[in-house]
PDB file of C-alpha atoms in Angstrom:
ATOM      1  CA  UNK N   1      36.336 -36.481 -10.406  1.00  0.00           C
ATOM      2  CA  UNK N   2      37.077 -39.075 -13.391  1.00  0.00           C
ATOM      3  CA  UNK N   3      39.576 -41.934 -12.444  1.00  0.00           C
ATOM      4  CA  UNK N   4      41.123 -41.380 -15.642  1.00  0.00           C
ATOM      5  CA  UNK N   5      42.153 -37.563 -15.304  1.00  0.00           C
ATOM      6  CA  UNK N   6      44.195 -38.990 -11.808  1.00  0.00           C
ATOM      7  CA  UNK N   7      45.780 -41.656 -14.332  1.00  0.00           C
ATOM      8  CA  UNK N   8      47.045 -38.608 -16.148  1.00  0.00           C
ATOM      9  CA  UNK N   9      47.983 -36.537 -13.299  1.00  0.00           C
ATOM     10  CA  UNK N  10      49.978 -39.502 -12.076  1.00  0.00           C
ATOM     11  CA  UNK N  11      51.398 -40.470 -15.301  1.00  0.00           C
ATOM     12  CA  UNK N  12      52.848 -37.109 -15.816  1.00  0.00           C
ATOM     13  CA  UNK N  13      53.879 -36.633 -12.802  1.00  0.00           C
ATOM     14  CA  UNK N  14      55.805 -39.474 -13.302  1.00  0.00           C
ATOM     15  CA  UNK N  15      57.504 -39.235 -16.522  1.00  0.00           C
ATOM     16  CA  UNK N  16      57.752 -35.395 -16.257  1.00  0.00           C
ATOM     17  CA  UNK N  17      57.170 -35.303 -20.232  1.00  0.00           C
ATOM     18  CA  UNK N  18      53.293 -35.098 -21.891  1.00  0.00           C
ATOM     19  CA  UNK N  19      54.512 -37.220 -24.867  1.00  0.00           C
ATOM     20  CA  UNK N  20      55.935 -39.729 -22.579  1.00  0.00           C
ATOM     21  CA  UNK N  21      53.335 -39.953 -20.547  1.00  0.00           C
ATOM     22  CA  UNK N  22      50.910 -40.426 -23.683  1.00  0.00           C
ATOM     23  CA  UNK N  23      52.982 -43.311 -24.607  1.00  0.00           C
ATOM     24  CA  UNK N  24      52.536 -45.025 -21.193  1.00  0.00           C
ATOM     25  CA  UNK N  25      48.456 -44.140 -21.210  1.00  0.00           C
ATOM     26  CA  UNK N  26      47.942 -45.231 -24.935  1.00  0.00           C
ATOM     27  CA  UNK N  27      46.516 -41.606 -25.257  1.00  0.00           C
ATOM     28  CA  UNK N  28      47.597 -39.323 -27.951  1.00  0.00           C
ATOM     29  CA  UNK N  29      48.865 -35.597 -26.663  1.00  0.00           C
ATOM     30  CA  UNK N  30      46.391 -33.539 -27.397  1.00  0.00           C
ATOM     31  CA  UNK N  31      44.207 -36.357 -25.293  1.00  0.00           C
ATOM     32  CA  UNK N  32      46.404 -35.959 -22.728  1.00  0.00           C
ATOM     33  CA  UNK N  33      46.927 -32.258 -22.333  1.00  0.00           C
ATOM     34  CA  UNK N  34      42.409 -32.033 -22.163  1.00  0.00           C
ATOM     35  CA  UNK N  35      42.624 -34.520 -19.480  1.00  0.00           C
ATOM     36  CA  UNK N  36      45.115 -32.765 -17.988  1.00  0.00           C
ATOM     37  CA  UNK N  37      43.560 -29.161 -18.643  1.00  0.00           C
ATOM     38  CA  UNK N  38      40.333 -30.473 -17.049  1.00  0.00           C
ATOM     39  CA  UNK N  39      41.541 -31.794 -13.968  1.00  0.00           C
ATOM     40  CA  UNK N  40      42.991 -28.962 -12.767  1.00  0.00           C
ATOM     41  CA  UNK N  41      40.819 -27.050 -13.533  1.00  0.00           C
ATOM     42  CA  UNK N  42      38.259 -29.121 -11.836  1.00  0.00           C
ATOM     43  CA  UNK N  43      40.406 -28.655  -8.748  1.00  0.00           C
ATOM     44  CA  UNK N  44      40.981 -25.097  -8.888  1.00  0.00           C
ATOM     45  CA  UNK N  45      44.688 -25.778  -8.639  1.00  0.00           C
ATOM     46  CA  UNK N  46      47.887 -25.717 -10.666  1.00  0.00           C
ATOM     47  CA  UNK N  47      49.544 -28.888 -10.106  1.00  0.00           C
ATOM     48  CA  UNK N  48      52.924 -28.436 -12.631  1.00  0.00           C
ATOM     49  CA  UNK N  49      55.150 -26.266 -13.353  1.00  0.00           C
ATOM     50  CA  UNK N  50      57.353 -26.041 -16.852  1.00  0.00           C
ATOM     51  CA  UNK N  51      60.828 -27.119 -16.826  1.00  0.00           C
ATOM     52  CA  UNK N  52      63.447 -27.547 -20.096  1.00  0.00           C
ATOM     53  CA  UNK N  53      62.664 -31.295 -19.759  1.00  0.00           C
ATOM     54  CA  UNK N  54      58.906 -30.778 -19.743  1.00  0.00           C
ATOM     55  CA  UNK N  55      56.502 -30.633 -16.947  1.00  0.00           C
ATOM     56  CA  UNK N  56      57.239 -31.060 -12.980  1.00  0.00           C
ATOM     57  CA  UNK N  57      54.739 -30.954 -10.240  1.00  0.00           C
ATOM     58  CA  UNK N  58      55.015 -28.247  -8.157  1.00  0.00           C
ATOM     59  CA  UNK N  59      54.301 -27.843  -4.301  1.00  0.00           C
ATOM     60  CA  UNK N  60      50.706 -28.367  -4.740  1.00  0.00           C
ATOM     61  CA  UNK N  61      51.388 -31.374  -7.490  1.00  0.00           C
ATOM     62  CA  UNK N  62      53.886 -33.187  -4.634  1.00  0.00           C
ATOM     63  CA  UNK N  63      51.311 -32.650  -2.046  1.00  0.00           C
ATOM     64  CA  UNK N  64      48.723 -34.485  -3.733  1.00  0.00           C
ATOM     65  CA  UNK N  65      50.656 -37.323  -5.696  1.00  0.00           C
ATOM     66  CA  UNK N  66      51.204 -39.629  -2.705  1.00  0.00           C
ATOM     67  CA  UNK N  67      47.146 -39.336  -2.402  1.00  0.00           C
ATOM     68  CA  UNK N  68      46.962 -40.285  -6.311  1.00  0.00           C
ATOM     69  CA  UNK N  69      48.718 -43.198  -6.267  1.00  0.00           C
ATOM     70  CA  UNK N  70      47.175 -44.992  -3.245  1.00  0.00           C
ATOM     71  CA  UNK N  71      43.978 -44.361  -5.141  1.00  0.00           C
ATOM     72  CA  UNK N  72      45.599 -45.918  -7.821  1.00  0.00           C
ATOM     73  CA  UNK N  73      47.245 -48.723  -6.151  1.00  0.00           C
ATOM     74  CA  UNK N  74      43.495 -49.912  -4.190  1.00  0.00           C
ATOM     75  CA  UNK N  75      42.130 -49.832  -7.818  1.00  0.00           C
ATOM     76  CA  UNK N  76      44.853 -52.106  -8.979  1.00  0.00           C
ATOM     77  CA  UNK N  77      44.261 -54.573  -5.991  1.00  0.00           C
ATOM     78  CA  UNK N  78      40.041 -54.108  -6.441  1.00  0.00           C
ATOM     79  CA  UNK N  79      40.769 -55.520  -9.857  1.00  0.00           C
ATOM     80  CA  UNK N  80      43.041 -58.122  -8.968  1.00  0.00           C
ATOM     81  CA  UNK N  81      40.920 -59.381  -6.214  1.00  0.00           C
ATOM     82  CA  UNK N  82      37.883 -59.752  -8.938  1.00  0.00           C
ATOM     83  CA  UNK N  83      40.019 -61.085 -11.748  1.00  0.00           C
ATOM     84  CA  UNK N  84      41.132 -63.472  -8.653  1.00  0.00           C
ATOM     85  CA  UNK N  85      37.197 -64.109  -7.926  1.00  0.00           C
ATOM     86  CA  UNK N  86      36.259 -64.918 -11.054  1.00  0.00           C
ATOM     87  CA  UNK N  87      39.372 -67.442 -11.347  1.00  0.00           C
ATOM     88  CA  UNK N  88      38.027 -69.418  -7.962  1.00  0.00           C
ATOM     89  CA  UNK N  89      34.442 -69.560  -8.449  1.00  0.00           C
ATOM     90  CA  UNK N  90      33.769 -72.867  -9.746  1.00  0.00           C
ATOM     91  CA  UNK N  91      30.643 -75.324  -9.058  1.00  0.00           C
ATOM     92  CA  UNK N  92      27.269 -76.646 -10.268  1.00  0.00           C
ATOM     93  CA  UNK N  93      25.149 -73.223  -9.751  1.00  0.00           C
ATOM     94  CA  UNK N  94      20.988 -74.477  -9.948  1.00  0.00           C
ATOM     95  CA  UNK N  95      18.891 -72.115 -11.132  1.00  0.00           C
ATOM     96  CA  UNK N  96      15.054 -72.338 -11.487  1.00  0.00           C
ATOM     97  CA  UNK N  97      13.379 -71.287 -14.656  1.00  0.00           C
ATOM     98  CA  UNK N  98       9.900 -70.235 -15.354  1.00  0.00           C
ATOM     99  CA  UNK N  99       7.681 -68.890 -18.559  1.00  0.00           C
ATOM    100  CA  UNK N 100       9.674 -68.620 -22.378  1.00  0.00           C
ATOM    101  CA  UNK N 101      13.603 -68.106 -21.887  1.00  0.00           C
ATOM    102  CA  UNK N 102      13.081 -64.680 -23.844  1.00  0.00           C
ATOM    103  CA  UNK N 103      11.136 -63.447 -21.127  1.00  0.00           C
ATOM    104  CA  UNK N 104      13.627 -63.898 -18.900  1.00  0.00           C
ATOM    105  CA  UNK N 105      16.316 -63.096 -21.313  1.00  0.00           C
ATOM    106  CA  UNK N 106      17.639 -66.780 -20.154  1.00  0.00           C
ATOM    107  CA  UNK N 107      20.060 -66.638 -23.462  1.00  0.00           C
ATOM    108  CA  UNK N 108      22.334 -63.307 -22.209  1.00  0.00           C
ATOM    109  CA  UNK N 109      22.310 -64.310 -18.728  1.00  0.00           C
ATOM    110  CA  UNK N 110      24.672 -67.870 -19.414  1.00  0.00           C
ATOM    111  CA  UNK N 111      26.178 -65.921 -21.999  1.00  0.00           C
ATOM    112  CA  UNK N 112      27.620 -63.582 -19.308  1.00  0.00           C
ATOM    113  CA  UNK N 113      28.229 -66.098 -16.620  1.00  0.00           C
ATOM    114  CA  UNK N 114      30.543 -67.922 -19.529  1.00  0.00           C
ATOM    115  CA  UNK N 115      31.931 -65.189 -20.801  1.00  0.00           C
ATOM    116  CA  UNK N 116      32.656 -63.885 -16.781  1.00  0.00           C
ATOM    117  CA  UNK N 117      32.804 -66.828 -14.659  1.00  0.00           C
ATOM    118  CA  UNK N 118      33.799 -69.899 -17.104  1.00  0.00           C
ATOM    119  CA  UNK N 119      34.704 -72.404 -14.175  1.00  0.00           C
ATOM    120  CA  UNK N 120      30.751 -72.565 -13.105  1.00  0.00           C
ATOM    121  CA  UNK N 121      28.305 -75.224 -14.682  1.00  0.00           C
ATOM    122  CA  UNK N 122      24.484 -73.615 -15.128  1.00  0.00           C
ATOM    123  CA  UNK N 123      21.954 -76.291 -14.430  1.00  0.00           C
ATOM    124  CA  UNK N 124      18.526 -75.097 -15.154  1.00  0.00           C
ATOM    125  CA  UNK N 125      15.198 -76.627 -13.644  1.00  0.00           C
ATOM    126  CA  UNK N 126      12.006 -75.627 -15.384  1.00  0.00           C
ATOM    127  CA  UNK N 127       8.904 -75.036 -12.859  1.00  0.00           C
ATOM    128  CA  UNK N 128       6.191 -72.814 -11.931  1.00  0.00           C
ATOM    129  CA  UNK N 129       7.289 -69.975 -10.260  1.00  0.00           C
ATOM    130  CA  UNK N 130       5.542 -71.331  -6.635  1.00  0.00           C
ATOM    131  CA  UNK N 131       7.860 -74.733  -7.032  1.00  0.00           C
ATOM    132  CA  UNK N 132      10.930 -72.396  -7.996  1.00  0.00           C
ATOM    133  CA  UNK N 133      10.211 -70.193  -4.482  1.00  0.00           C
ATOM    134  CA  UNK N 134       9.888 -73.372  -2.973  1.00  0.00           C
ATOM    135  CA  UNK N 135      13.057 -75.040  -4.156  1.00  0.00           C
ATOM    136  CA  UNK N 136      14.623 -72.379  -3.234  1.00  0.00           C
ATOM    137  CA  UNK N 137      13.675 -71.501   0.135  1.00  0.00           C
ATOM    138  CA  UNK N 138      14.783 -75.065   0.770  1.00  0.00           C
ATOM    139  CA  UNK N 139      18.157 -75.213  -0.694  1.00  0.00           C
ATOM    140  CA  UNK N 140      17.396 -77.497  -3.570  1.00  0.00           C
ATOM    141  CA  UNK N 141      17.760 -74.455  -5.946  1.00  0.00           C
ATOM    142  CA  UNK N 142      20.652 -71.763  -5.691  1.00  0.00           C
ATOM    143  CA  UNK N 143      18.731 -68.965  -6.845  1.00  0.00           C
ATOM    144  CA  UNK N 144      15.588 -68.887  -9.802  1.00  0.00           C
ATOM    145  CA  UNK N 145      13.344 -66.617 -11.370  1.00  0.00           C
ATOM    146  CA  UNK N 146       9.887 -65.416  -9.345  1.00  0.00           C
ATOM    147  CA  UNK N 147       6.864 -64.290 -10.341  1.00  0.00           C
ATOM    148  CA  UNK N 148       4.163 -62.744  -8.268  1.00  0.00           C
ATOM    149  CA  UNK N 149       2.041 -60.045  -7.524  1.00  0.00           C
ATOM    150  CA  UNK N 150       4.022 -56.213  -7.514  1.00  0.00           C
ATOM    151  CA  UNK N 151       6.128 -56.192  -4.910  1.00  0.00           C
ATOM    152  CA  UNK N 152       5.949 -59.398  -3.447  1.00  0.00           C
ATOM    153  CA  UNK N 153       9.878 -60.792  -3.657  1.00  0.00           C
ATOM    154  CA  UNK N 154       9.286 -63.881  -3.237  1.00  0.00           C
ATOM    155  CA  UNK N 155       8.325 -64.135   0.461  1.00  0.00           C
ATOM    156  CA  UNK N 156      10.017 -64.230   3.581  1.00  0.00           C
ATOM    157  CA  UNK N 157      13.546 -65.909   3.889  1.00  0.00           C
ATOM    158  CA  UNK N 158      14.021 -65.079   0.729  1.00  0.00           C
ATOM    159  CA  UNK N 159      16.382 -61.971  -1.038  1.00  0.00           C
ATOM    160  CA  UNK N 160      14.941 -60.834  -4.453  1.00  0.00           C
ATOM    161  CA  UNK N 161      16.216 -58.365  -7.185  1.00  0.00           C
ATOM    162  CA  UNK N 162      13.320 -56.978  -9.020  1.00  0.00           C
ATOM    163  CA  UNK N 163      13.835 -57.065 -12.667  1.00  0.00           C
ATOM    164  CA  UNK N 164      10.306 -55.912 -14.676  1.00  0.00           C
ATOM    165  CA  UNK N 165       7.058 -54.955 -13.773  1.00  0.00           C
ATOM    166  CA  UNK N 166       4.298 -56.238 -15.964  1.00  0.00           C
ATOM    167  CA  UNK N 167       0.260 -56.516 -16.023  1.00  0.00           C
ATOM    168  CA  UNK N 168      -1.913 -59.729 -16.254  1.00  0.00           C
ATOM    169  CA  UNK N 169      -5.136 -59.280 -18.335  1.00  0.00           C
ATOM    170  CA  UNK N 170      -8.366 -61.163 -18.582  1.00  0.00           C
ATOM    171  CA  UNK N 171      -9.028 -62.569 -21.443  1.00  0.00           C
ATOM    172  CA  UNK N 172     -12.056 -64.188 -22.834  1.00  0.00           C
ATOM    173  CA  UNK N 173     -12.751 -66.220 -26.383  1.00  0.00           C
ATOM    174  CA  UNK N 174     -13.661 -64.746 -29.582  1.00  0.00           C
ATOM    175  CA  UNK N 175     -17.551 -63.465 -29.774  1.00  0.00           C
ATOM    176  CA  UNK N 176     -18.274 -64.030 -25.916  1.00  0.00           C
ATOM    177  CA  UNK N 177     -18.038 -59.894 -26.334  1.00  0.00           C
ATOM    178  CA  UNK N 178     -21.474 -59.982 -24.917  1.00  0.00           C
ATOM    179  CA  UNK N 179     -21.301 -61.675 -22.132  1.00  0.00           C
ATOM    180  CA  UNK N 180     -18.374 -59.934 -20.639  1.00  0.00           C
ATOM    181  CA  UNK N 181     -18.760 -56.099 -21.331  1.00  0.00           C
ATOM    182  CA  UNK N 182     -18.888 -54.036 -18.885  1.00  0.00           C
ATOM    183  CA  UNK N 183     -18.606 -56.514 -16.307  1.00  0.00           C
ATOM    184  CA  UNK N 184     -16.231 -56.750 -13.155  1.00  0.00           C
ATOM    185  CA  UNK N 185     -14.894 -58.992 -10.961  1.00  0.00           C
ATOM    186  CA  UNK N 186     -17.636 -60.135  -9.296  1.00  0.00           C
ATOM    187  CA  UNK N 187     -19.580 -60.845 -11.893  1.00  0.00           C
ATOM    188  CA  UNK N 188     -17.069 -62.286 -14.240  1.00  0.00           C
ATOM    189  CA  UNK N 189     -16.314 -65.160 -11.542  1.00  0.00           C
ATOM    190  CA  UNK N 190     -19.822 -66.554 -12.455  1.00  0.00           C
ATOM    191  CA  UNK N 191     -18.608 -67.373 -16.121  1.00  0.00           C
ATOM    192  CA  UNK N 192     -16.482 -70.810 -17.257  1.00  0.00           C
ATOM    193  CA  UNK N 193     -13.027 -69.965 -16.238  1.00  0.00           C
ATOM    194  CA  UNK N 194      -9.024 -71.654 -17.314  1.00  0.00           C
ATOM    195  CA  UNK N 195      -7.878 -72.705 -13.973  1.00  0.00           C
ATOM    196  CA  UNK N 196      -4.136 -73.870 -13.012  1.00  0.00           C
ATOM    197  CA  UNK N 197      -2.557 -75.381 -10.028  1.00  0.00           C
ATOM    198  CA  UNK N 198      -1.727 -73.609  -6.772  1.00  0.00           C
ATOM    199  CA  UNK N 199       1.848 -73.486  -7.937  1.00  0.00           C
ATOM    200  CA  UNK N 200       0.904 -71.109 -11.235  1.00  0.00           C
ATOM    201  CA  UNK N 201       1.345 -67.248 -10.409  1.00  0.00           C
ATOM    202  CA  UNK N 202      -2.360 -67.268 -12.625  1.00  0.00           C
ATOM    203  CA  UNK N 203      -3.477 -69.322  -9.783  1.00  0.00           C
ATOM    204  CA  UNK N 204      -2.315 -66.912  -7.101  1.00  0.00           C
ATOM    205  CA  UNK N 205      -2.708 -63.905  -8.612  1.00  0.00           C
ATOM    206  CA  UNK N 206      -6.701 -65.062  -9.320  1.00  0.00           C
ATOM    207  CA  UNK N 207      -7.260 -66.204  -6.077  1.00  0.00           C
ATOM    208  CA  UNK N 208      -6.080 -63.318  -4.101  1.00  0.00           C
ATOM    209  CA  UNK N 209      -8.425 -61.424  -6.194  1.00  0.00           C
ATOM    210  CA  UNK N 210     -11.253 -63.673  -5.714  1.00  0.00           C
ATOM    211  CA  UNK N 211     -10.688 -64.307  -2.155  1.00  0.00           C
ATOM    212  CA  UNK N 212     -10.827 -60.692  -1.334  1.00  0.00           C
ATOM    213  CA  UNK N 213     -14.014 -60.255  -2.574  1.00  0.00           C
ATOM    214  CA  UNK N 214     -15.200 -63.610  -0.745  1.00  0.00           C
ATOM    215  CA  UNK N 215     -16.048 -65.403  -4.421  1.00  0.00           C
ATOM    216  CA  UNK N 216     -15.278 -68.672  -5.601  1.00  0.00           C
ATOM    217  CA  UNK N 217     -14.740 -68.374  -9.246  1.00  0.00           C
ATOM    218  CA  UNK N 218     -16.410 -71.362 -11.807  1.00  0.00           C
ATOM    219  CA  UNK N 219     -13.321 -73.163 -12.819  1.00  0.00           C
ATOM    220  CA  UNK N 220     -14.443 -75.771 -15.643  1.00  0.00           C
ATOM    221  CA  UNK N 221     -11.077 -76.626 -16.098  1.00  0.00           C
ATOM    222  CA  UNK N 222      -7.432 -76.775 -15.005  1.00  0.00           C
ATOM    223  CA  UNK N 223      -4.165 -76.628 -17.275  1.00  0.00           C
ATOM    224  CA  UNK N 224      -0.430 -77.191 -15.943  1.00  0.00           C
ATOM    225  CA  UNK N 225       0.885 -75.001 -19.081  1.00  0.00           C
ATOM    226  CA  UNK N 226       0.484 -71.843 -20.720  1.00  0.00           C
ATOM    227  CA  UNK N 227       0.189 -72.842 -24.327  1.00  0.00           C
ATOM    228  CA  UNK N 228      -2.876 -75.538 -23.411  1.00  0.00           C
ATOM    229  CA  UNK N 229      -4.674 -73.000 -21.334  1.00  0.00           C
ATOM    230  CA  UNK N 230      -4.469 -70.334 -24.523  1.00  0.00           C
ATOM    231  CA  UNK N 231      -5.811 -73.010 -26.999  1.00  0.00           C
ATOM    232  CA  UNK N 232      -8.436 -73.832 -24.132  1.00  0.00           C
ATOM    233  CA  UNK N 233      -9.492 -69.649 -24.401  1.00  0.00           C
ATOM    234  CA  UNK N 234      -9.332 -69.796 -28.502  1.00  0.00           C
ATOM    235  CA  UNK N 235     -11.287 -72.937 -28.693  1.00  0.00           C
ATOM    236  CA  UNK N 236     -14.143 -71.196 -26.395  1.00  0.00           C
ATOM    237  CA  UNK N 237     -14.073 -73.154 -23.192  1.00  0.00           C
ATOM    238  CA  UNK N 238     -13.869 -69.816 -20.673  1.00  0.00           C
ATOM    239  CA  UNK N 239     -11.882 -67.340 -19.436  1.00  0.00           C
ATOM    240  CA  UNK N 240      -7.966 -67.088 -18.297  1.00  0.00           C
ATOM    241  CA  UNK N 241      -5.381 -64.636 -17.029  1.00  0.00           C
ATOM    242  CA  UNK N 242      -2.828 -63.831 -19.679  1.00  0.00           C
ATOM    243  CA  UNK N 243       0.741 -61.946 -19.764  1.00  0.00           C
ATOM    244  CA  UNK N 244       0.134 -58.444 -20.864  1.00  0.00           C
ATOM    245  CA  UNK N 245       2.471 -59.176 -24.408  1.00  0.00           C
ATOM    246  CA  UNK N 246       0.358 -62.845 -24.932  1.00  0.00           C
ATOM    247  CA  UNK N 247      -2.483 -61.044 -24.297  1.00  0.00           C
ATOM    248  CA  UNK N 248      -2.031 -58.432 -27.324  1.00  0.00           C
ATOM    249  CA  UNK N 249      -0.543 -60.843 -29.376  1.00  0.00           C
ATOM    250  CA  UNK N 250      -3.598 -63.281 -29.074  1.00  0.00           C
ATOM    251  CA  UNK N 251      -5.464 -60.349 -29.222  1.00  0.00           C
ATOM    252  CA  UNK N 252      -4.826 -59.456 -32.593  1.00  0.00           C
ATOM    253  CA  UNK N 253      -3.834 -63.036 -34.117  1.00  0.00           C
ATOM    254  CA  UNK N 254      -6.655 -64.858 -33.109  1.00  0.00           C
ATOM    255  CA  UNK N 255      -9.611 -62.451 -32.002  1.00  0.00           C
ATOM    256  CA  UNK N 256      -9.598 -63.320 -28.380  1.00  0.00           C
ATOM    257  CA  UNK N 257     -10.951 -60.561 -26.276  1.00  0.00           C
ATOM    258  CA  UNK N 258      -9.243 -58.261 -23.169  1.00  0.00           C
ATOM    259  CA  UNK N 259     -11.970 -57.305 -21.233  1.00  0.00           C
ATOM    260  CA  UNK N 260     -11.501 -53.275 -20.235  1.00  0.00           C
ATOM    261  CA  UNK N 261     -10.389 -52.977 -16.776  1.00  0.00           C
ATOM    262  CA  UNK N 262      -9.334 -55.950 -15.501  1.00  0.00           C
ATOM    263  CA  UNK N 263      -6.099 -56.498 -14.843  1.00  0.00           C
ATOM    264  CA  UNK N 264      -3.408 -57.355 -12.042  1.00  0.00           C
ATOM    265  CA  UNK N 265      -0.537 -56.223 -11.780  1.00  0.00           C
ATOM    266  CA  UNK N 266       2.677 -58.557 -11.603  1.00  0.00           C
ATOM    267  CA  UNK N 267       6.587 -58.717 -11.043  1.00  0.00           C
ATOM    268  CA  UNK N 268       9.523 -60.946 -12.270  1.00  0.00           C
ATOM    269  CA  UNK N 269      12.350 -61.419  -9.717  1.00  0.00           C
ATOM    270  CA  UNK N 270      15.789 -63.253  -9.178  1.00  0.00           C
ATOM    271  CA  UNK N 271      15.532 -64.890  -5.883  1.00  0.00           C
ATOM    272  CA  UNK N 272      17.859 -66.126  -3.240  1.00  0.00           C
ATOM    273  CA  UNK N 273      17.879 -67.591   0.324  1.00  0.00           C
ATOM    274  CA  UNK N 274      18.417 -64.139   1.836  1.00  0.00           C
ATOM    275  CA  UNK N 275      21.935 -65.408   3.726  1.00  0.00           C
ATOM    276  CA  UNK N 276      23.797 -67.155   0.516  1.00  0.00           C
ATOM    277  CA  UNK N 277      22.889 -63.774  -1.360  1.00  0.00           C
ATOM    278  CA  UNK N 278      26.831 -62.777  -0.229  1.00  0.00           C
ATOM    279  CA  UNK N 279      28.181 -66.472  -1.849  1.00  0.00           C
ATOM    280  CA  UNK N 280      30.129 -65.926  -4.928  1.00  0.00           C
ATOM    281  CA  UNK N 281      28.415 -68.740  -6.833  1.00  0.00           C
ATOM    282  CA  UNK N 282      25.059 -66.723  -5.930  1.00  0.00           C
ATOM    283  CA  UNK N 283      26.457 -63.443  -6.373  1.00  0.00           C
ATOM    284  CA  UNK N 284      27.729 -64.265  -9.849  1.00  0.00           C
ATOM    285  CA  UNK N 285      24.156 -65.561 -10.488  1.00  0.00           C
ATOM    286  CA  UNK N 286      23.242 -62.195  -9.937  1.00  0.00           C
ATOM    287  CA  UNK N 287      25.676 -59.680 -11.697  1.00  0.00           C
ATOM    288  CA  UNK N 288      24.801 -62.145 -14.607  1.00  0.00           C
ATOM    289  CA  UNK N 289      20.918 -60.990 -14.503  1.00  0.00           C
ATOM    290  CA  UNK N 290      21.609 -57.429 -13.694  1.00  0.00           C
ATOM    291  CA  UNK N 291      23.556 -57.745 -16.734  1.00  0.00           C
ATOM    292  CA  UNK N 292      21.064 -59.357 -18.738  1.00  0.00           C
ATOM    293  CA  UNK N 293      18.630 -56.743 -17.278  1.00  0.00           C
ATOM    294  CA  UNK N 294      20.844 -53.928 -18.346  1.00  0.00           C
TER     295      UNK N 294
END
């Protein structure tokens, strides 16, 4: 049942005339009269009967108008009381920001919250994605963007909307094709690896993987940001843990290599402490990413 074919049956209803009842809809007649058509049909019932002035319901028509327009009138007030939420919420809303914006299509998320909820002031903090969960778990941070291994959300305390699932891939400097084919885990922890701190989700994704296994991996180095580990991998200092779309890109611009079979599997999420994920500042924060999302 569409909301818009109990428009029409309360519209005519009302003005007992199809062109009328057009008029009020911004519809033309032949619109109408399909809508019309449709929704009784859809019911099985006749609702109207023709009169010299037009259309009338008839006993089946009265019966179910009062229904109509109660449906009608709690649609009104839904809208009213959102057009009233988006009047009231107002505040500094602190988000936590990870990665490229484009990844986290940072650019139609404000957009929406703007074009939606103009009385709130974005304030963006850039971070890893550990510092972000962190921040946010302890209030400093309304909500931010997560990343960690599939299906994590975040951790405890913490209420997450999933928004894309995405793989990690090894990747190793141009000509060191040798000494990585064919090999696994195990034995590619002996080689010079890109390390990053505790807060990176390469950091945690790599050492859950190593630590399973019970290996330490040979970290020659450690980088804070993406961009200086990738020039670290192209200038041939070891290996590093790369997002699947880097990792082709590099792949082909520069010659670095993705060494078959290894890869972990990651997720992006919006996160929230799990009892503000009900406060309109939050939930605005939210419908602006599932937006963003699609």
């Amino acid at each position: 049942m569409d909301l818009k074919h109990i428009r029409t049956f309360a519209a005519v209803a009302r003005e007992g005339n199809l062109t009328r009842a057009a008029e009020h809809l911004h519809l033309t007649q032949p619109a109408l009269s399909l809508q019309l058509k449709n929704f009784q049909e859809s019911l099985d019932l006749t609702l109207f009967a023709r009169t010299a002035q037009g259309l009338a319901p008839n006993a089946d028509g009265r019966a179910l108008l009062p229904s109509a327009q109660r449906i009608l009138d709690a649609l009104d007030d839904f809208q009213r009381a959102i057009g009233a939420l988006r009047d009231t919420v107002q505040g500094e809303l602190r988000i936590g920001t990870i990665l490229d914006p484009e990844f986290l299509r940072l650019g139609a998320t404000l957009q929406y919250l703007v074009e939606h909820y103009p009385k709130i002031r974005p304030t963006l903090r850039h971070g890893m994605s550990g510092s972000v969960g962190r921040q946010v778990r302890a209030g400093e941070l309304d909500v931010g963007f997560f990343l960690g291994p599939a299906g994590s959300q975040g951790g405890p305390g913490l209420d997450a909307l999933p928004l894309a699932s995405f793989a990690y891939y090894v990747v190793a400097p141009k000509g060191w094709g040798a000494q990585v084919a064919g090999r696994g885990w195990a034995e590619i922890a002996a080689l010079p690896w890109i390390w990053t701190p505790p807060d990176s989700v390469h950091h945690r994704l790599l050492a859950d993987k190593f630590d399973a296994l019970g290996i330490a991996p040979n970290a020659v180095a450690e980088v804070d940001q993406e961009a200086s580990m990738l020039d670290l991998v192209r200038s041939g200092v070891g290996l590093s843990l790369v997002r699947d779309s880097i990792a082709l890109r590099e792949s082909q611009a520069n010659g670095l290599l993705l060494i078959k079979g290894l890869s972990i599997q990651a997720e992006l999420s919006f996160i929230t402490q799990a009892p503000r994920r009900a406060d309109p500042l939050v939930a605005a924060a939210f419908a602006a990413v599932k937006a963003a999302f699609g």
